[in-house]
Each structure stands twice: as C-alpha cells, then as structure tokens.
Amino acid sequence: MNFMGKIQKKPQSEKPVAAKKSSQPLQAVKGTRDLLADEIWLMERIRVKFLEIAFAYGFDGIETPVLENTEVFARGMGRATDVVQKQMYSFRTKGGDAVTMRPEYTAGIVRAYYENGMFNMPQPLKLWYWGPVFRYERPQAGRYREFHQLGAEIIGERNAVLDAQLVQFFWVCLKDLGITAITVEINSIGCMVCRPGYRVALVNYFRQDARKLCQDCKRRLKESPLRIFECEEIRCKEMAEKAPQTVDHLCEECHDHFREVLEMLDELEIPYHLNARLVRGIDYYTKTVFEIWPDGKPGFALGGGGRYDYLVETLGDKSAPAVGFSGGVERIVDELKNINAPIIRNIVVPTVFLAQLGDLGRKKSLRLFEDLRKVGIRVLESFGRNSIKSQLKVANREDAPFSLIMGQKEALDGTVIVRDMASGTQETVLLAKLIPELQKRFTKTSMQLGDKTAV
Ligand code: HAM
C-alpha cells in the first residue's frame, strides 16, 4: 500500500500557526545567575563544612520565608541604610500587603523569634541558616542581586565570649576549607550610652567641611553620620580618614567588652586588625563589629557581623542581647576557585562501591554492607552482577571515590581490597582495620564518617 497516499495534504488555512520566533533567547534577570555543576559542588563542599562546624558548636537550623513584611527590614535594618533605601526588592501583593524579598536573614530571624515564642526556649538560642538573599545592587564580580548567605546567630547572651566564638566559627570554616590568606577586621561601635556622644563628635567634624561631601553623605550627615564611613567617593573617604574614631568614645562597659573579645581572639591565636573605620552598613549593630577579608582585597568581605543588643526590642516588646555573622557563599566559592580547590563529587555523604566475587564473597559482602552503613558510609553495590569488570564500571558511573572488592580469597583471609577509583591503586586491608583506613582516606577528601549533619 502506498502509505503516502493515505495522508491528505492539508488545505493551506488549516496549517498550524508556528509560534512567532523571538530574535533573542531569553536571559536570566540581570544580577542573577544559573549555578552549574562545578560551582554547585563547591557550594556543597562549603555547606558540608559549615554544617559540620555549626553542629559541633551546638547550633540548630532555622529557615525563614524569603518574603517578609517590608516593615521587618525597614525597622530592623534601619530606614536610613543603603540596603533599605536603595537595595530592597519590595512590592505590593495583589492583596495590597507591602512585602520584601529578604535582603538578609537577621531581622527575619528576630521576627521568627517572637512569632514562634522562642524567648521561652532555653537561652541562648544558637541558630544557623543558609539560603538565597536579594539586593538590588550594581552587579559586578562578587556582587549579585541574588546571592546566598550562610550564617549563625546567638540570641539571649551578652557575654563577650560569644562574639569571639562567632569570629572563630567563621574563621575556622574558611581555614578548614583551605582559605588561609584572610584577615579579621574588627571594631567596636559602642552602645546607646556612648554612641550619642560619638555621633556629636562625628557630626561636628564633618560639618566643618560639609560642602565637600557628596550628596548622599550630606543626607547621611543628618540621618545617620556613621554611614559616611561606607561611602566610596574619594573626597568623602579622605575626610573619613581623619574623622574621630569610635574606640576613643566607648563607655566603660563597651570598652571592657571589646577588650575581652580581643583577649579571647589572642587566646585563640586568631590574628585581627583593629579597623577604626569599620562600622558596617546596617543600623542594628552595637559594640563588636567584624568582617573577614581575603588578603589583598580590602573591603571585599567574605562575611561579616557583630553584636546587635537592641534589635530584639526594636522589633517587639522584649529585649535580648544578640550577636551573629553572615558569609557570602558566592564570594567563598570564588576564593575556592582562586586557590584551585579540587572539585570533589560525592562530598555530601562518604560513599564506597562494594564489589564481590563468588558465593562466599557475596555472603561476606552483605554483612560488610551493613557494618559500613552503620558508621555512616553510603554503600553502592551491584550484587546481581558477577564480573568484577562490570561492577567497577558501575562504580565509575556512580562516581564512587573508592571501591571495596571482596573475592573468595579475601573472604577466607578476613581482608578486603580497597581500590582508589581515581588512581586505580589497590591495597589489601584487614577487615578489622577497614573503617579507620576509610576514615583516613575520607578525611583527605573532607568527608567525615558518622557525620550525620552532612547527610
Ligand atoms: P552583610 O555584610 O550585609 O551582613 O552581608 C554579609 C555578607 O554577604 C557580605 O560580607 C558578603 O560576603 C555577602 N554579600 C553581601 N552583599 C552581596 C552581594 N550583593 N553579592 C554577593 N555577596 C554579597 C549581613 O547581611 C548581616 N545580616 C550579617 C549579620 C548577621 N550581622 C549579625 N548577624
């Protein structure tokens, strides 16, 4: 039969109208990016390390909604801050509510502290977080409109030891990731007792030559003079260089608090640089403020934070001292790229492939599978296959860093062969010594056995 004959030619008018092709393929919104393979692996590596430390330091996780009522940030971060004035993605919902896509976590966490009655929980509350935040900034290297923050907040404790512990948390996290060329920049910006006096000194200083300031700083001088320290205009920067310093105006309590923080950093052997111009761009800070900068990139913070003893009362009817920090995940990823950190797949869970040969090998493998699972190792297998070659093919496809081979001889000897899948080298290991041997190998790839936080 002539098949073609069965197909009727459609009349011209019934032809489906092809969708009109646009000349340009669509693109991601300016300042946002797709995160692809290698970058995701580096992010996962940071996340595993961050969670390992958060877990060890006794932090619980929190995730707040991306959308908050605009008032949370306007009141929390300060209406005069650049973030609130210029950088927030704010809009009205169809129902008319004024909402904002979070430009940071801290104010939202304090909102959650009230809403979830967390003030009734044992204090201090120690919370970690990780997720996307949004700021309408001019995009450039290391500055995006959507980026990710990791961070930790401690609410309900005023002791200086916690300021130092948070610096230590972030410092250790970066160091353990291999980012070693970094410096802690630190300052104290006082409290409600001493800040007003400092503010007067600052206003008097800038007023002497106010006409030299840029338009933004003229406004800042009236609303929030400390913000002048953040201006990038050369003439404002030059004036800020000689401005009075916060540390010379601290009250006794703030002075002692700062001294204690520095003494603890000395004890921890964390080097720091006293930076009199560091005031941070958010209004809620009191006393300690700090940032960690990569060497040679002043001002390009990998993260920063400080104490915010009044934010809780600014957003509700209770008061509680607090301290925290946030790190910029994309900037940390860039640093990992700069130091050529290897891309390690399968970092989330320590993984091995278990290959077996012969009846006895298979029997012993089942037992070994469970022994490994119990200590937190994910075991991939292909027990249905008989040939070693085809099993190792699966191991390669699954990206397992190590394979364990249990044949007849190994089963009788109480041993197993450990094969490094990248180099192909093999070593026979006593079963009794297998777990410590794997622990040693996984540590090198920054995975931890039994590390449930990484699962
Ligand atoms: P922040 O200094 O505004 O502090 O942001 C923390 C970190 O986020 C920065 O040090 C930087 O690494 C990263 N970051 C900021 N903006 C961008 C951007 N546009 N693109 C890429 N990365 C960026 C806070 O957000 C406070 N909530 C920190 C804190 C927590 N204070 C007390 N607790």
Coordinates of C-alpha atoms in Angstrom, one line a residue, residues 79-336:
R79 CA 15.3 53.2 57.3
A80 CA 18.4 55.3 56.6
T81 CA 20.6 52.3 55.5
D82 CA 21.5 51.9 51.8
V83 CA 20.1 48.4 51.9
V84 CA 16.6 49.7 52.9
Q85 CA 16.7 52.9 50.9
K86 CA 18.1 51.5 47.6
Q87 CA 18.6 47.8 47.5
M88 CA 15.4 46.0 48.6
Y89 CA 13.1 44.1 46.2
S90 CA 9.9 45.4 47.6
F91 CA 6.4 45.3 46.1
R92 CA 2.7 45.2 47.0
T93 CA 1.0 41.8 46.8
K94 CA -2.3 41.5 44.9
G95 CA -3.9 41.8 48.3
G96 CA -2.1 45.1 48.9
D97 CA 0.5 43.9 51.5
A98 CA 3.9 45.6 51.4
V99 CA 6.4 42.8 51.2
T100 CA 10.2 42.5 50.6
M101 CA 12.4 39.6 49.4
R102 CA 14.8 39.2 52.2
P103 CA 18.0 41.3 51.8
E104 CA 19.5 39.4 54.8
Y105 CA 18.4 36.9 57.4
T106 CA 19.0 38.6 60.8
A107 CA 15.9 40.8 61.0
G108 CA 13.6 37.9 59.8
I109 CA 15.1 35.6 62.4
V110 CA 14.3 38.1 65.1
R111 CA 10.7 38.3 63.7
A112 CA 10.6 34.5 63.9
Y113 CA 12.0 34.6 67.5
Y114 CA 8.8 36.4 68.5
E115 CA 6.4 34.6 66.3
N116 CA 7.5 31.1 67.5
G117 CA 7.8 32.1 71.2
M118 CA 11.5 31.3 71.1
F119 CA 12.1 33.5 74.1
N120 CA 10.5 30.7 76.2
M121 CA 13.2 28.2 75.0
P122 CA 16.4 27.7 76.8
Q123 CA 18.7 30.7 76.1
P124 CA 20.9 31.5 74.4
L125 CA 19.4 30.3 71.1
K126 CA 22.0 29.3 68.6
L127 CA 20.8 29.2 65.1
W128 CA 22.4 28.6 61.7
Y129 CA 21.0 29.3 58.3
W130 CA 21.8 29.0 54.6
G131 CA 19.9 30.3 51.7
P132 CA 19.3 32.9 48.9
V133 CA 19.0 36.7 49.7
F134 CA 18.3 39.5 47.3
R135 CA 19.7 43.0 47.0
Y136 CA 19.3 45.4 44.1
E137 CA 22.9 46.4 43.8
R138 CA 25.1 47.2 40.8
P139 CA 26.2 43.8 39.6
Q140 CA 30.0 43.2 39.4
A141 CA 32.5 40.5 40.3
G142 CA 31.4 39.0 43.7
R143 CA 28.3 41.3 43.8
Y144 CA 25.0 39.8 42.7
R145 CA 21.3 40.7 43.0
E146 CA 20.6 37.1 44.1
F147 CA 23.3 35.5 46.2
H148 CA 23.5 33.0 49.1
Q149 CA 24.3 33.6 52.7
L150 CA 25.4 31.2 55.3
G151 CA 25.2 32.5 58.8
A152 CA 24.8 32.0 62.6
E153 CA 23.0 34.0 65.2
I154 CA 23.1 33.7 69.0
I155 CA 20.2 35.3 70.8
G156 CA 19.9 35.8 74.6
E157 CA 23.5 36.2 75.8
R158 CA 25.6 39.3 76.2
N159 CA 29.0 37.8 77.2
A160 CA 31.9 38.7 75.0
V161 CA 32.9 35.1 74.7
L162 CA 30.1 34.6 72.2
D163 CA 31.4 37.5 70.0
A164 CA 34.8 35.7 69.9
Q165 CA 33.2 32.3 69.3
L166 CA 31.3 33.6 66.2
V167 CA 34.5 35.1 64.8
Q168 CA 36.2 31.7 65.5
F169 CA 33.3 29.8 63.8
F170 CA 33.6 31.7 60.5
W171 CA 37.4 31.8 60.7
V172 CA 37.7 28.0 61.3
C173 CA 35.2 27.4 58.5
L174 CA 37.3 29.3 56.0
K175 CA 40.6 27.9 57.2
D176 CA 39.3 24.3 57.1
L177 CA 38.1 24.9 53.5
G178 CA 41.7 25.9 52.7
I179 CA 41.1 29.6 52.5
T180 CA 44.0 30.7 54.7
A181 CA 45.1 34.2 53.3
I182 CA 42.4 36.1 55.3
T183 CA 42.3 38.8 58.0
V184 CA 39.7 39.6 60.6
E185 CA 38.9 43.3 60.6
I186 CA 37.3 44.3 63.9
N187 CA 36.0 47.4 65.7
S188 CA 33.6 48.4 68.4
I189 CA 30.9 51.0 67.6
G190 CA 29.6 51.4 71.2
C191 CA 26.1 51.3 72.6
M192 CA 23.2 53.6 73.3
V193 CA 25.1 55.1 76.2
C194 CA 28.3 56.1 74.3
R195 CA 27.2 56.3 70.7
P196 CA 25.3 59.7 71.1
G197 CA 28.5 61.4 72.3
Y198 CA 30.4 59.9 69.4
R199 CA 27.8 60.9 67.0
V200 CA 28.1 64.5 68.1
A201 CA 31.8 64.4 67.7
L202 CA 31.4 63.0 64.3
V203 CA 28.8 65.5 63.1
N204 CA 30.9 68.4 64.4
Y205 CA 33.9 67.0 62.5
F206 CA 32.1 66.6 59.1
R207 CA 30.2 69.8 59.5
Q208 CA 33.5 71.8 59.4
D209 CA 33.7 70.9 55.7
A210 CA 30.3 69.6 54.8
R211 CA 30.2 71.1 51.4
K212 CA 33.0 68.7 50.3
L213 CA 30.7 65.7 51.0
C214 CA 28.8 64.0 48.2
Q215 CA 25.0 64.5 48.0
D216 CA 24.4 61.1 49.7
C217 CA 26.8 61.9 52.5
K218 CA 25.2 65.3 53.1
R219 CA 21.9 63.4 53.7
R220 CA 23.8 60.8 55.8
L221 CA 25.3 63.6 57.9
K222 CA 21.7 64.5 59.0
E223 CA 20.2 61.0 59.2
S224 CA 23.0 58.6 60.1
P225 CA 26.5 60.0 60.1
L226 CA 28.3 56.7 60.7
R227 CA 27.2 55.7 57.2
I228 CA 29.7 58.2 55.8
F229 CA 32.4 55.7 56.5
E230 CA 30.9 53.4 53.9
C231 CA 31.0 56.0 51.0
E232 CA 33.2 55.1 48.1
E233 CA 33.6 58.7 46.9
I234 CA 37.2 59.8 47.1
R235 CA 36.6 63.1 48.8
C236 CA 34.3 61.5 51.4
K237 CA 36.8 58.8 52.0
E238 CA 39.6 61.3 52.5
M239 CA 37.6 63.2 55.1
A240 CA 36.6 59.9 56.8
E241 CA 40.3 59.0 57.2
K242 CA 40.8 61.8 59.7
A243 CA 37.4 61.5 61.5
P244 CA 37.1 60.8 65.2
Q245 CA 37.3 57.1 66.0
T246 CA 34.6 55.1 67.7
V247 CA 37.1 53.3 70.1
D248 CA 38.1 56.7 71.6
H249 CA 34.5 57.3 72.6
L250 CA 33.5 54.0 74.2
C251 CA 31.8 53.9 77.6
E252 CA 33.4 51.7 80.3
E253 CA 31.2 48.7 79.6
C254 CA 31.8 48.8 75.8
H255 CA 35.5 49.3 76.3
D256 CA 35.7 46.3 78.7
H257 CA 33.6 44.2 76.4
F258 CA 35.8 45.0 73.4
R259 CA 39.0 44.3 75.4
E260 CA 37.6 40.9 76.4
V261 CA 36.7 40.0 72.8
L262 CA 40.3 40.9 71.7
E263 CA 41.8 39.0 74.5
M264 CA 39.9 35.9 73.5
L265 CA 40.9 36.2 69.9
D266 CA 44.5 36.5 71.2
E267 CA 44.0 33.3 73.2
L268 CA 42.5 31.5 70.1
E269 CA 45.5 32.8 68.1
I270 CA 43.2 34.4 65.5
P271 CA 45.1 37.4 64.1
Y272 CA 43.0 40.5 63.7
H273 CA 43.4 44.1 62.5
L274 CA 41.8 46.9 64.5
N275 CA 39.9 48.8 61.9
A276 CA 38.6 52.2 63.3
R277 CA 36.6 52.8 60.1
L278 CA 34.7 49.6 60.2
V279 CA 31.1 50.5 61.1
R280 CA 29.1 48.0 58.9
G281 CA 26.2 49.1 56.7
I282 CA 23.3 48.2 59.0
D283 CA 21.8 50.2 61.9
Y284 CA 21.2 47.4 64.4
Y285 CA 24.9 46.9 65.4
T286 CA 26.2 47.7 68.9
K287 CA 29.7 47.1 70.4
T288 CA 31.6 44.5 68.3
V289 CA 31.5 44.6 64.5
F290 CA 33.8 42.4 62.3
E291 CA 34.4 41.3 58.8
I292 CA 36.8 38.7 57.3
W293 CA 38.6 40.0 54.2
P294 CA 40.8 38.0 51.8
D295 CA 44.3 39.3 51.8
G296 CA 44.9 41.9 49.1
K297 CA 41.2 42.7 48.7
P298 CA 40.4 45.3 51.3
G299 CA 36.7 45.9 51.8
F300 CA 35.7 42.8 49.8
A301 CA 34.3 40.9 52.8
L302 CA 33.7 37.2 52.7
G303 CA 31.4 37.7 55.5
G304 CA 30.7 40.0 58.5
G305 CA 28.6 40.5 61.5
G306 CA 28.6 41.7 65.1
R307 CA 26.6 42.3 68.2
Y308 CA 23.0 43.7 67.9
D309 CA 21.8 44.0 71.5
Y310 CA 18.8 46.3 70.7
L311 CA 17.3 44.6 67.6
V312 CA 15.0 42.3 69.6
E313 CA 13.4 45.2 71.4
T314 CA 13.2 47.2 68.1
L315 CA 11.1 44.5 66.6
G316 CA 8.9 43.7 69.6
D317 CA 8.1 44.0 73.3
K318 CA 11.0 42.0 74.7
S319 CA 14.7 42.7 75.0
A320 CA 17.6 40.2 74.4
P321 CA 21.2 40.7 73.6
A322 CA 22.4 39.0 70.4
V323 CA 25.3 38.5 68.1
G324 CA 25.8 36.9 64.7
F325 CA 27.5 36.8 61.3
S326 CA 26.7 36.0 57.7
G327 CA 29.1 34.8 55.0
G328 CA 28.7 35.4 51.3
V329 CA 28.7 31.9 49.7
E330 CA 29.5 33.1 46.1
R331 CA 32.5 35.0 47.4
I332 CA 33.7 32.0 49.3
V333 CA 33.2 29.9 46.1
D334 CA 35.4 32.4 44.2
E335 CA 38.1 32.1 46.8
L336 CA 38.0 28.3 46.5

